[in-house]
């Protein structure tokens, strides 16, 4: 498999120093009365700006009058921007520059106007010609924001590094059992000029009679580990047993290689049901999927599986209608507790991108990051009611064989189908999601 060229543009160690409005009354630390943030965007790039809060530096040894944040001012901010092949091609031969706009005030807008006051802009020249093949550093240190000796100063490090990725795309909606293609060549935009090579096929089934017993029967019998996993299956399904309302359950997407052998699966193990007194799946009562991998020696006729990951999804309440999700890895020990990997939300109207990336997880993972390297995977998710053909990107360093890719394909199918599973129960599901199948146990 040949990967597509991507570049990670990393802007880190962002810290701001502000000039004093007036001389301080005495020695010591003088906190800023307003928060600060910055917006970052590549010039001539159509993507939306990336916005992040800016910590204000505490510099007791400074010889100038600065508005200082109380110590500690918080960790330096950082932003990661991914550049795909079409973007790199558009910027090729041009004098690309990163524009950093620094604001005082809170992020967002009021009555259509930005709520922050622009302090100034910083432009950093970028050499993106060599970026797909070797790391580069474009800026490291302090720069002035605005004009004059009393202007604010911004510390930042701007660097780029190659980030090759394998790109895949579903040939149709996951519930229509499509073929999955690897995309080579022009790995972005409208895919014009790209090469599409089939690598997987999907089988979507619905079994409303499925029970946790039929699921757990396919797990291996290996003592305490098997028992703990089986108890997990029972707890996931049994806690919903008292529900008598409409349920969305028994959905399974099985990923097959070109020989027809199953190589991964996403199975809905906790039904998606409305919370009492409402027509939506709540955060306190989410539906859940297990992402499964086959155990060596399994065949398509009788496959034994073991859990690799667990995905929960629900419908968020609030000013923005959103699909909330939480994904965790299942440890090989088989214990019920997993390793949290990703938790965020996607707009129900616009959709978005499900992403596993250490640069965006914050403090979610308490221990060591379980994946080697940077970007792990990303998958597009369309908004509710829109035809969806998920596009999946997987970092090269996380792929040793096609079976590794299949797990991420199954995960992307699960998050895409969760948008349908979390549809309001006052609305009717599409017919493809309501099919009745013969009993099909993993």
XYZ file of C-alpha atoms in Angstrom:
442
model
C 0.000 0.000 0.000
C 1.266 3.436 -0.899
C 0.402 6.239 1.542
C -0.673 9.762 0.659
C 1.568 12.699 1.645
C 0.319 14.758 4.575
C 2.110 17.390 6.633
C 1.538 18.285 10.275
C 2.050 21.977 10.945
C 2.750 22.287 14.673
C 2.458 25.628 16.456
C 3.492 25.234 20.078
C 4.923 27.028 23.133
C 2.446 29.886 22.584
C 2.803 32.486 25.356
C 1.905 36.190 25.342
C 3.445 39.200 27.134
C 1.278 42.317 27.329
C 2.469 45.920 27.756
C 1.223 47.687 30.876
C -1.633 50.128 30.446
C -0.191 52.226 33.250
C 2.632 51.891 35.762
C 1.843 49.361 38.461
C 1.252 50.659 41.978
C 4.129 48.643 43.367
C 6.324 45.611 42.887
C 4.857 42.171 42.360
C 2.585 40.363 39.949
C -0.214 42.272 38.268
C -2.848 40.057 36.644
C -4.356 40.808 33.247
C -7.992 41.904 33.524
C -8.997 40.134 30.307
C -8.248 36.740 28.739
C -6.382 36.521 25.459
C -6.535 34.184 22.491
C -5.168 33.837 18.989
C -6.470 32.641 15.634
C -4.088 30.800 13.290
C -4.547 30.313 9.564
C -2.394 29.646 6.535
C -2.598 32.545 4.103
C -4.565 31.710 0.929
C -5.952 28.588 2.605
C -9.735 28.189 2.584
C -9.977 26.335 5.911
C -11.418 28.004 8.989
C -8.972 29.595 11.470
C -7.804 27.517 14.428
C -8.463 29.334 17.706
C -6.755 28.717 21.044
C -6.520 30.592 24.378
C -3.197 32.298 25.105
C -1.569 32.136 28.542
C -0.017 35.435 29.636
C 3.616 35.080 30.689
C 4.709 35.731 34.257
C 8.123 37.408 33.995
C 9.235 38.837 37.373
C 12.672 39.677 35.939
C 11.306 41.807 33.105
C 12.692 45.350 32.915
C 9.510 46.674 31.248
C 6.125 47.218 32.798
C 4.067 44.172 31.826
C 0.596 43.033 32.747
C 1.395 39.690 34.244
C -0.797 36.661 34.844
C -0.687 35.152 38.333
C 1.905 32.411 38.668
C 1.428 29.827 37.259
C -0.030 31.279 34.082
C -0.933 27.828 32.758
C 0.859 25.633 30.223
C 1.816 27.114 26.860
C -0.813 26.668 24.163
C -0.352 24.562 21.039
C -2.217 23.947 17.775
C -1.775 21.265 15.116
C -2.901 21.859 11.524
C -2.997 18.958 9.060
C -2.247 19.715 5.419
C -3.401 17.197 2.814
C -2.035 16.693 -0.682
C -4.417 19.110 -2.500
C -3.567 21.880 -0.015
C 0.157 21.255 -0.459
C -0.301 21.354 -4.241
C -2.184 24.670 -4.065
C 0.566 26.193 -1.945
C 3.397 24.737 -4.015
C 5.584 27.428 -5.550
C 3.979 30.166 -3.451
C 5.431 32.097 -0.535
C 3.231 30.490 2.058
C 2.872 32.154 5.440
C 1.156 31.387 8.701
C -0.913 34.311 10.028
C -1.324 34.497 13.815
C -3.927 37.059 14.916
C -3.728 37.948 18.628
C -6.808 39.184 20.491
C -7.635 40.421 23.961
C -11.031 39.285 25.194
C -13.018 36.104 25.056
C -13.377 33.855 22.037
C -16.661 33.806 20.115
C -18.884 36.605 18.900
C -21.668 38.833 20.144
C -24.438 39.993 17.789
C -22.341 38.845 14.841
C -19.225 40.802 15.873
C -16.040 39.381 17.353
C -15.947 39.792 21.116
C -12.142 40.129 21.134
C -10.048 43.234 20.434
C -7.297 42.706 17.867
C -3.856 43.479 19.295
C -1.928 42.691 16.131
C -0.854 40.005 13.692
C 2.297 37.968 13.235
C 3.275 36.413 9.901
C 5.643 33.463 9.767
C 7.104 32.487 6.369
C 6.699 28.781 5.624
C 8.733 26.560 3.299
C 6.295 23.770 2.471
C 8.204 22.400 -0.516
C 10.386 20.160 1.648
C 7.812 19.576 4.390
C 6.447 16.230 3.020
C 9.930 14.668 3.156
C 11.744 16.161 6.170
C 11.034 18.131 9.364
C 11.507 21.893 9.225
C 11.480 24.721 11.795
C 10.134 28.074 10.595
C 10.128 30.072 13.858
C 11.322 29.670 17.428
C 11.335 32.541 19.916
C 9.750 35.902 20.714
C 8.221 38.208 18.105
C 6.526 41.606 18.420
C 2.769 41.870 17.987
C 1.899 45.231 16.492
C 4.205 48.260 16.288
C 6.249 50.249 18.805
C 8.545 49.406 21.688
C 5.580 48.940 24.038
C 3.821 46.381 21.818
C 2.848 42.961 23.076
C 5.232 40.075 22.455
C 4.370 36.537 21.446
C 6.494 33.450 21.944
C 5.898 30.605 19.502
C 7.572 27.652 17.861
C 6.391 26.811 14.342
C 7.579 23.571 12.800
C 6.392 20.995 10.299
C 6.909 17.264 9.979
C 5.933 14.625 7.406
C 2.768 12.748 8.350
C 2.039 10.157 5.629
C -1.348 8.474 5.905
C -3.281 5.705 4.252
C -6.610 6.980 2.945
C -9.734 4.866 2.496
C -13.303 5.593 1.487
C -16.548 3.685 1.813
C -18.196 3.137 -1.569
C -21.590 3.798 0.008
C -23.318 4.206 3.340
C -22.168 1.614 5.905
C -25.716 0.246 6.301
C -25.765 -0.591 2.562
C -22.887 -3.100 2.904
C -20.491 -1.223 0.598
C -16.998 -1.941 -0.693
C -14.186 0.037 0.960
C -11.519 1.466 -1.345
C -7.986 2.616 -0.723
C -7.406 6.040 -2.273
C -4.061 6.748 -3.895
C -2.888 9.743 -5.868
C -4.900 12.913 -5.221
C -5.907 12.096 -1.639
C -8.342 14.922 -1.012
C -10.731 17.392 -2.534
C -13.029 15.814 -5.112
C -10.630 12.840 -5.554
C -10.149 13.712 -9.230
C -7.196 11.837 -10.687
C -7.042 9.412 -7.775
C -6.729 5.630 -7.939
C -9.427 3.634 -6.130
C -8.460 0.092 -5.213
C -10.956 -2.187 -3.400
C -9.507 -3.589 -0.179
C -12.482 -4.547 2.022
C -16.159 -5.368 1.829
C -18.725 -4.635 4.540
C -21.713 -6.659 5.666
C -24.355 -4.816 7.663
C -26.955 -6.881 9.524
C -29.732 -6.245 12.006
C -30.802 -8.940 14.452
C -33.445 -7.672 16.845
C -33.389 -10.994 18.694
C -29.685 -10.789 19.456
C -28.845 -11.166 23.107
C -25.640 -10.719 24.993
C -25.570 -14.512 25.325
C -25.246 -15.000 21.566
C -22.514 -12.357 21.465
C -20.474 -13.809 24.295
C -20.754 -17.355 22.953
C -18.190 -16.486 20.270
C -15.539 -15.508 22.814
C -12.765 -17.983 23.612
C -12.771 -20.098 26.756
C -9.527 -19.129 28.459
C -10.275 -18.916 32.126
C -10.623 -15.691 34.120
C -9.978 -13.419 31.142
C -12.899 -14.939 29.240
C -15.141 -14.728 32.299
C -14.404 -11.035 32.830
C -15.138 -10.224 29.181
C -18.341 -12.272 29.269
C -19.473 -10.431 32.396
C -18.841 -7.153 30.553
C -21.118 -8.272 27.718
C -23.789 -9.248 30.241
C -23.572 -5.960 32.131
C -23.755 -3.928 28.932
C -26.891 -5.621 27.701
C -28.563 -6.612 30.946
C -28.763 -3.097 32.376
C -31.222 -2.194 29.635
C -33.368 -5.310 30.043
C -36.190 -3.471 31.800
C -36.737 -1.089 28.912
C -39.995 -1.694 27.066
C -39.791 1.267 24.734
C -38.585 1.222 21.145
C -34.982 0.089 20.922
C -32.329 0.352 18.259
C -30.298 -2.769 18.766
C -28.584 -5.688 17.079
C -26.699 -3.675 14.445
C -23.468 -5.249 13.232
C -20.953 -4.274 10.564
C -18.489 -7.016 9.674
C -15.406 -6.103 7.635
C -14.143 -8.770 5.207
C -10.905 -8.860 3.261
C -10.830 -9.599 -0.462
C -10.789 -13.348 0.197
C -14.048 -13.073 2.122
C -12.566 -13.714 5.570
C -13.810 -11.489 8.423
C -11.021 -9.268 9.723
C -12.905 -6.867 12.054
C -16.394 -6.040 13.248
C -18.403 -3.360 15.022
C -21.261 -4.778 17.078
C -23.903 -2.818 18.963
C -23.806 -4.436 22.408
C -25.844 -1.833 24.305
C -29.110 -0.768 22.640
C -29.741 2.895 21.857
C -32.894 3.728 23.809
C -34.580 7.027 24.742
C -34.145 8.250 28.282
C -37.344 8.308 30.382
C -39.622 11.190 29.459
C -37.720 12.140 26.312
C -37.168 11.052 22.712
C -33.362 11.086 22.760
C -30.446 8.919 23.863
C -28.939 10.654 26.870
C -25.342 10.919 28.043
C -26.281 9.133 31.260
C -27.713 6.193 29.285
C -25.626 5.902 26.099
C -25.658 3.191 23.495
C -22.426 1.251 22.996
C -20.484 -0.669 20.366
C -17.642 -3.109 20.692
C -14.965 -3.048 18.007
C -13.842 -6.656 17.599
C -10.877 -8.433 16.049
C -10.821 -12.140 15.138
C -8.651 -14.593 17.012
C -6.069 -16.426 14.918
C -7.334 -19.520 13.152
C -10.943 -18.280 12.838
C -12.831 -18.867 9.618
C -15.695 -17.037 7.993
C -18.043 -19.861 8.994
C -17.319 -19.716 12.717
C -15.318 -16.743 13.951
C -14.097 -16.213 17.492
C -13.623 -12.581 18.456
C -11.978 -10.525 21.141
C -12.735 -6.858 21.993
C -10.297 -4.193 20.836
C -12.238 -1.007 21.574
C -15.510 0.286 22.961
C -17.482 3.254 21.607
C -20.305 4.999 23.467
C -22.578 7.574 21.811
C -25.483 9.780 22.855
C -27.396 12.914 21.851
C -26.083 16.028 23.584
C -28.401 18.645 25.061
C -27.567 22.326 24.845
C -27.516 25.286 22.472
C -25.939 23.143 19.725
C -27.555 19.829 18.779
C -24.656 17.386 18.798
C -23.684 13.732 18.802
C -21.524 13.029 21.828
C -19.105 10.115 21.852
C -16.470 8.425 23.963
C -13.992 5.818 22.726
C -11.682 3.647 24.793
C -9.307 0.765 24.128
C -10.033 -2.554 25.804
C -6.899 -3.846 27.546
C -5.638 -7.292 26.583
C -6.088 -8.403 30.186
C -9.828 -8.383 29.577
C -10.626 -6.182 32.575
C -13.804 -4.122 32.270
C -12.050 -0.771 32.638
C -10.695 0.586 29.343
C -8.135 3.212 28.340
C -9.928 6.450 27.302
C -8.740 7.608 23.890
C -11.212 10.135 22.471
C -14.207 12.076 23.793
C -15.887 14.932 21.968
C -19.010 15.822 19.989
C -20.052 16.338 16.361
C -22.674 18.714 15.032
C -25.858 16.816 14.178
C -26.602 19.286 11.378
C -23.141 19.687 9.850
C -21.354 16.510 10.884
C -17.592 16.686 11.364
C -14.581 14.445 11.891
C -14.027 11.741 14.448
C -10.339 11.862 15.342
C -7.778 9.983 17.420
C -4.805 12.284 17.783
C -2.603 12.887 20.851
C -2.461 16.599 19.994
C -6.193 17.019 20.713
C -6.807 14.697 23.674
C -5.586 17.101 26.378
C -5.474 15.375 29.777
C -7.854 12.571 28.797
C -5.265 9.793 29.031
C -3.780 9.679 32.519
C -1.073 7.139 31.693
C 1.193 6.654 28.677
C -0.373 7.212 25.256
C -1.110 3.665 24.007
C -0.238 4.394 20.360
C 3.258 5.010 19.048
C 3.772 8.236 17.120
C 1.357 11.087 16.392
C -1.863 11.125 14.394
C -3.685 7.771 14.630
C -6.864 8.021 12.570
C -9.628 10.333 11.401
C -13.013 9.624 9.845
C -15.575 11.964 8.311
C -19.146 11.882 9.601
C -21.994 13.511 7.684
C -24.812 15.362 9.388
C -28.129 13.744 10.174
C -30.181 12.769 7.136
C -27.293 13.200 4.683
C -25.851 10.414 2.536
C -22.570 9.357 4.105
C -19.565 7.698 2.496
C -17.001 7.969 5.291
C -13.451 8.884 4.341
C -10.899 7.335 6.705
C -7.271 8.338 7.256
C -4.855 6.124 9.201
C -1.315 7.102 10.198
C 1.297 4.916 8.497
C 3.114 4.154 11.760
C -0.014 2.452 13.140
C -0.384 -0.054 10.291
C 1.603 -3.284 10.174
C -0.966 -5.258 8.168
C -4.410 -4.858 6.610
C -6.039 -6.295 9.741
C -4.895 -3.172 11.618
C -6.639 -0.983 9.057
C -9.811 -3.070 9.302
C -10.231 -2.157 12.979
C -10.248 1.552 12.133
C -12.674 0.916 9.262
C -15.036 -0.853 11.682
C -14.693 2.009 14.172
C -15.505 4.588 11.495
C -18.612 2.601 10.519
C -19.727 2.536 14.168
C -19.394 6.295 14.691
C -21.189 6.948 11.386
C -24.071 4.632 12.306
C -24.250 6.227 15.763
C -25.509 9.400 14.073
C -28.519 7.354 12.924
C -28.864 5.437 16.189
C -29.045 8.729 18.119
C -31.677 10.206 15.841
C -34.656 11.482 17.816
C -37.127 8.685 18.482
C -39.946 10.910 17.220
C -38.392 10.449 13.750
C -38.481 7.279 11.679
C -35.301 5.447 10.754
C -34.453 4.728 7.130
C -35.547 1.336 5.835
C -31.947 0.095 5.490
C -31.607 0.367 9.271
C -34.848 -1.464 10.007
C -34.217 -4.688 8.092
C -34.885 -7.960 9.854
C -32.235 -10.618 9.364
C -31.871 -14.228 10.257
C -29.949 -14.836 13.435
C -26.333 -13.850 12.706
C -24.052 -14.316 15.681
C -20.475 -13.143 15.679
